[in-house]
Amino acid sequence: MASKKILVVEDETDIRKLILYNLAQERYQVLEAEDGEKALRLLQREKLHLIILDLLLPGMSGLELCRALRGRPETARLPILMLTAKAGEADRVVGLEMGADDYLTKPFSPRELVARVKAILRRSDMQVSAREDAGYEKGRLKIDFATYEVTLRGRPVRLTLKEFELLRVLVQNPNRVLSRDRLLDLVWGDETFVTPRTVDVHIRRLRKAIEKNDRKPEWIVTLRGVGYKFDEKAVEA
Ligand code: CA
């Protein structure tokens, strides 16, 4: 997979270099701009995956830039991680309202920064794949993401909404191991009262609904102690 391209917009050189260094260590491609104007020029010729944007910039502020990006179709969905000063509680709220995906308060640790970047890119990947696919069809399994209809060998499969969403996440990440925590994150999001056990229960129901023999699942495979994997080859067989 090609590495993701990240633009860091920050006028304070030390902080900018620190961020660039840590992202480069994680093998991201990095670009830098010390103000909003330069960022906009870079955006015209670069295809980016994420912007790390400081709120306090000379000239055009981080908020103005954020608003400008959200107003253009080509950057309306570009993930933005906003950097704010410690005292700026109000700025933070405004930043999120303005369409930033997340914020980080200065001073922050490089490790925290990298973790946030990874989380945002992961979410954005999922959203992109959800937008690009109107449905899924492999072997005898057919799923319509718009109408929530699932058919197996031409027959409708009845699923609850959560079972459907779990199935969608699985088929959109074929042959990849997904941990219970990751599945919780992707399917249940911020909902409370859910535990990794919830995932197991839904997986079991889903297997009953779509597997030939749910005691010997071939499509939704358990990787003991790790998570689950949707085996697309088995579905195509
Ligand atoms: Ca600044």
Tab-separated table of C-alpha atoms and ligand atoms in Angstrom:
chain	number	residue	atom	x	y	z
A	1	MET	CA	0.000	0.000	0.000
A	2	ALA	CA	1.341	3.431	-0.937
A	3	SER	CA	2.111	5.590	2.046
A	4	LYS	CA	-0.276	8.358	2.973
A	5	LYS	CA	0.550	11.978	2.329
A	6	ILE	CA	0.169	14.427	5.176
A	7	LEU	CA	0.487	18.203	5.148
A	8	VAL	CA	1.594	19.944	8.333
A	9	VAL	CA	0.544	23.590	8.584
A	10	GLU	CA	2.289	25.245	11.512
A	11	ASP	CA	4.274	28.484	11.695
A	12	GLU	CA	6.418	27.482	14.683
A	13	THR	CA	9.402	25.814	13.065
A	14	ASP	CA	10.387	23.623	16.030
A	15	ILE	CA	6.932	22.144	16.390
A	16	ARG	CA	6.542	21.708	12.647
A	17	LYS	CA	9.871	19.892	12.365
A	18	LEU	CA	9.048	17.697	15.338
A	19	ILE	CA	5.765	16.635	13.760
A	20	LEU	CA	7.370	16.066	10.362
A	21	TYR	CA	10.120	13.978	11.895
A	22	ASN	CA	7.718	11.753	13.802
A	23	LEU	CA	5.431	11.222	10.833
A	24	ALA	CA	8.371	10.434	8.571
A	25	GLN	CA	9.501	7.849	11.140
A	26	GLU	CA	6.118	6.183	10.623
A	27	ARG	CA	6.772	6.215	6.875
A	28	TYR	CA	4.193	8.804	5.998
A	29	GLN	CA	5.004	11.198	3.170
A	30	VAL	CA	5.122	14.655	4.662
A	31	LEU	CA	4.712	18.150	3.307
A	32	GLU	CA	4.965	21.376	5.228
A	33	ALA	CA	3.582	24.875	5.109
A	34	GLU	CA	4.172	27.700	7.564
A	35	ASP	CA	0.962	29.518	6.712
A	36	GLY	CA	-2.480	29.020	5.230
A	37	GLU	CA	-1.685	30.631	1.893
A	38	LYS	CA	1.161	28.245	1.235
A	39	ALA	CA	-1.034	25.353	2.359
A	40	LEU	CA	-3.681	26.311	-0.187
A	41	ARG	CA	-1.073	26.487	-2.954
A	42	LEU	CA	0.220	23.034	-2.032
A	43	LEU	CA	-3.314	21.693	-1.996
A	44	GLN	CA	-3.805	22.684	-5.593
A	45	ARG	CA	-1.171	20.298	-6.839
A	46	GLU	CA	-0.960	17.636	-4.150
A	47	LYS	CA	-3.377	14.847	-3.383
A	48	LEU	CA	-3.390	14.668	0.399
A	49	HIS	CA	-4.788	12.197	2.901
A	50	LEU	CA	-4.672	14.383	5.996
A	51	ILE	CA	-3.881	17.908	7.148
A	52	ILE	CA	-2.470	18.732	10.540
A	53	LEU	CA	-3.490	22.293	11.043
A	54	ASP	CA	-2.411	24.723	13.730
A	55	LEU	CA	-5.135	27.096	14.810
A	56	LEU	CA	-2.867	30.079	15.383
A	57	LEU	CA	-1.192	31.036	12.145
A	58	PRO	CA	-0.001	34.351	10.806
A	59	GLY	CA	-2.328	35.753	8.155
A	60	MET	CA	-5.101	33.305	7.401
A	61	SER	CA	-6.029	31.502	10.637
A	62	GLY	CA	-6.382	27.751	10.979
A	63	LEU	CA	-10.123	28.206	11.294
A	64	GLU	CA	-10.359	30.212	8.114
A	65	LEU	CA	-8.340	27.613	6.274
A	66	CYS	CA	-10.502	24.849	7.706
A	67	ARG	CA	-13.628	26.637	6.535
A	68	ALA	CA	-12.128	27.201	3.099
A	69	LEU	CA	-11.269	23.513	2.758
A	70	ARG	CA	-14.712	22.377	3.802
A	71	GLY	CA	-16.268	24.741	1.283
A	72	ARG	CA	-14.523	23.160	-1.709
A	73	PRO	CA	-15.813	19.876	-3.102
A	74	GLU	CA	-12.323	18.459	-3.655
A	75	THR	CA	-11.271	19.030	-0.032
A	76	ALA	CA	-14.656	18.906	1.696
A	77	ARG	CA	-13.898	15.473	3.128
A	78	LEU	CA	-10.154	15.797	3.620
A	79	PRO	CA	-9.426	14.775	7.232
A	80	ILE	CA	-8.171	17.603	9.436
A	81	LEU	CA	-6.401	17.243	12.770
A	82	MET	CA	-6.365	20.604	14.488
A	83	LEU	CA	-3.704	21.758	16.913
A	84	THR	CA	-4.839	24.132	19.624
A	85	ALA	CA	-3.221	26.001	22.479
A	86	LYS	CA	-3.850	24.664	25.949
A	87	ALA	CA	-6.127	27.473	27.050
A	88	GLY	CA	-8.202	27.406	23.913
A	89	GLU	CA	-11.201	25.389	25.050
A	90	ALA	CA	-13.519	27.555	22.964
A	91	ASP	CA	-11.197	27.261	19.941
A	92	ARG	CA	-11.377	23.519	20.185
A	93	VAL	CA	-15.161	23.498	20.046
A	94	VAL	CA	-15.153	25.960	17.174
A	95	GLY	CA	-12.560	23.844	15.382
A	96	LEU	CA	-14.726	20.754	15.561
A	97	GLU	CA	-17.771	22.755	14.501
A	98	MET	CA	-15.796	24.105	11.594
A	99	GLY	CA	-15.279	20.548	10.412
A	100	ALA	CA	-11.987	19.414	11.931
A	101	ASP	CA	-12.023	15.654	12.496
A	102	ASP	CA	-10.098	15.780	15.726
A	103	TYR	CA	-7.943	18.139	17.743
A	104	LEU	CA	-4.816	17.881	19.809
A	105	THR	CA	-3.911	20.287	22.590
A	106	LYS	CA	-0.383	21.637	22.831
A	107	PRO	CA	1.897	20.474	24.245
A	108	PHE	CA	1.328	16.940	22.991
A	109	SER	CA	3.559	13.909	22.850
A	110	PRO	CA	4.705	12.652	19.451
A	111	ARG	CA	3.247	9.293	20.342
A	112	GLU	CA	-0.182	10.803	20.946
A	113	LEU	CA	0.043	12.676	17.673
A	114	VAL	CA	0.905	9.545	15.713
A	115	ALA	CA	-1.914	7.618	17.398
A	116	ARG	CA	-4.439	10.304	16.431
A	117	VAL	CA	-3.161	10.424	12.880
A	118	LYS	CA	-3.506	6.670	12.530
A	119	ALA	CA	-7.011	6.699	13.979
A	120	ILE	CA	-8.189	9.455	11.646
A	121	LEU	CA	-6.701	7.796	8.565
A	122	ARG	CA	-8.272	4.491	9.522
A	123	ARG	CA	-11.697	6.069	9.881
A	124	SER	CA	-11.266	7.920	6.643
A	125	ASP	CA	-10.323	4.702	4.824
A	126	MET	CA	-13.491	3.060	6.039
A	127	GLN	CA	-15.618	5.992	4.946
A	128	VAL	CA	-14.012	6.072	1.524
A	129	SER	CA	-14.657	2.397	0.938
A	130	ALA	CA	-18.227	2.771	2.174
A	131	ARG	CA	-18.829	5.590	-0.284
A	132	GLU	CA	-17.237	3.848	-3.211
A	133	ASP	CA	-19.151	0.624	-2.890
A	134	ALA	CA	-22.842	0.521	-3.495
A	135	GLY	CA	-22.897	-3.173	-2.782
A	136	TYR	CA	-21.041	-6.426	-2.617
A	137	GLU	CA	-21.355	-9.497	-4.746
A	138	LYS	CA	-19.144	-12.560	-4.498
A	139	GLY	CA	-20.090	-16.126	-5.160
A	140	ARG	CA	-23.570	-16.663	-3.801
A	141	LEU	CA	-23.535	-13.710	-1.451
A	142	LYS	CA	-25.070	-10.433	-2.512
A	143	ILE	CA	-25.387	-7.332	-0.352
A	144	ASP	CA	-26.987	-4.023	-1.207
A	145	PHE	CA	-25.587	-1.320	1.090
A	146	ALA	CA	-28.301	1.164	0.187
A	147	THR	CA	-31.348	-1.021	0.736
A	148	TYR	CA	-29.799	-3.285	3.413
A	149	GLU	CA	-30.833	-6.346	1.461
A	150	VAL	CA	-28.747	-9.474	1.735
A	151	THR	CA	-29.337	-12.487	-0.428
A	152	LEU	CA	-27.669	-15.859	-0.324
A	153	ARG	CA	-28.167	-18.178	-3.298
A	154	GLY	CA	-30.922	-15.813	-4.359
A	155	ARG	CA	-32.779	-16.073	-1.078
A	156	PRO	CA	-33.203	-13.125	1.294
A	157	VAL	CA	-31.262	-13.260	4.550
A	158	ARG	CA	-32.814	-11.540	7.530
A	159	LEU	CA	-30.379	-9.587	9.650
A	160	THR	CA	-30.711	-7.008	12.380
A	161	LEU	CA	-29.185	-3.611	11.678
A	162	LYS	CA	-26.079	-4.359	13.744
A	163	GLU	CA	-25.615	-7.752	12.130
A	164	PHE	CA	-25.850	-6.059	8.765
A	165	GLU	CA	-23.315	-3.407	9.701
A	166	LEU	CA	-20.953	-6.020	11.041
A	167	LEU	CA	-21.258	-7.984	7.815
A	168	ARG	CA	-20.617	-4.849	5.792
A	169	VAL	CA	-17.414	-4.086	7.720
A	170	LEU	CA	-16.268	-7.679	7.240
A	171	VAL	CA	-16.869	-7.801	3.491
A	172	GLN	CA	-15.268	-4.390	3.032
A	173	ASN	CA	-12.127	-5.662	4.731
A	174	PRO	CA	-11.752	-9.082	3.132
A	175	ASN	CA	-8.957	-11.416	4.239
A	176	ARG	CA	-7.893	-8.989	6.930
A	177	VAL	CA	-7.837	-9.809	10.591
A	178	LEU	CA	-10.083	-7.481	12.550
A	179	SER	CA	-9.757	-7.490	16.316
A	180	ARG	CA	-12.853	-7.360	18.497
A	181	ASP	CA	-11.920	-3.865	19.602
A	182	ARG	CA	-11.592	-2.713	16.030
A	183	LEU	CA	-14.961	-4.214	15.158
A	184	LEU	CA	-16.513	-2.576	18.193
A	185	ASP	CA	-15.076	0.692	17.039
A	186	LEU	CA	-16.275	0.338	13.475
A	187	VAL	CA	-19.733	-1.058	14.086
A	188	TRP	CA	-20.742	0.263	17.484
A	189	GLY	CA	-18.659	3.443	17.570
A	190	ASP	CA	-19.260	5.422	20.731
A	191	GLU	CA	-22.199	3.354	21.952
A	192	THR	CA	-21.931	2.393	25.583
A	193	PHE	CA	-22.823	-0.953	27.155
A	194	VAL	CA	-20.975	-2.903	24.532
A	195	THR	CA	-18.057	-5.192	25.200
A	196	PRO	CA	-15.907	-7.467	23.043
A	197	ARG	CA	-18.442	-10.138	23.994
A	198	THR	CA	-21.064	-8.213	22.027
A	199	VAL	CA	-18.976	-8.774	18.923
A	200	ASP	CA	-18.811	-12.518	19.555
A	201	VAL	CA	-22.567	-12.735	19.996
A	202	HIS	CA	-23.229	-10.898	16.742
A	203	ILE	CA	-20.626	-12.946	14.882
A	204	ARG	CA	-22.372	-16.094	16.044
A	205	ARG	CA	-25.748	-14.853	14.789
A	206	LEU	CA	-24.241	-13.744	11.530
A	207	ARG	CA	-22.700	-17.167	11.006
A	208	LYS	CA	-26.052	-18.814	11.658
A	209	ALA	CA	-27.535	-16.589	8.993
A	210	ILE	CA	-24.942	-17.008	6.243
A	211	GLU	CA	-22.623	-19.950	6.879
A	212	LYS	CA	-23.371	-23.369	5.463
A	213	ASN	CA	-22.508	-24.895	8.815
A	214	ASP	CA	-22.190	-22.308	11.542
A	215	ARG	CA	-20.280	-24.715	13.759
A	216	LYS	CA	-17.625	-25.006	11.120
A	217	PRO	CA	-17.545	-21.479	9.763
A	218	GLU	CA	-15.672	-21.018	6.507
A	219	TRP	CA	-16.497	-17.413	5.663
A	220	ILE	CA	-16.158	-15.677	9.002
A	221	VAL	CA	-13.099	-17.279	10.494
A	222	THR	CA	-12.007	-16.982	14.124
A	223	LEU	CA	-8.365	-16.253	14.798
A	224	ARG	CA	-8.052	-17.303	18.357
A	225	GLY	CA	-7.007	-14.514	20.669
A	226	VAL	CA	-6.804	-12.070	17.785
A	227	GLY	CA	-10.169	-11.530	16.158
A	228	TYR	CA	-12.097	-12.395	13.021
A	229	LYS	CA	-11.386	-12.552	9.335
A	230	PHE	CA	-13.729	-12.595	6.370
A	231	ASP	CA	-12.363	-15.205	3.954
A	232	GLU	CA	-13.334	-14.050	0.512
A	233	LYS	CA	-11.854	-17.063	-1.263
A	234	ALA	CA	-14.212	-19.314	0.645
A	235	VAL	CA	-17.137	-17.135	-0.399
A	236	GLU	CA	-16.094	-17.294	-4.043
A	237	ALA	CA	-15.565	-21.034	-3.963
B	1	CA	CA	1.117	28.602	15.550
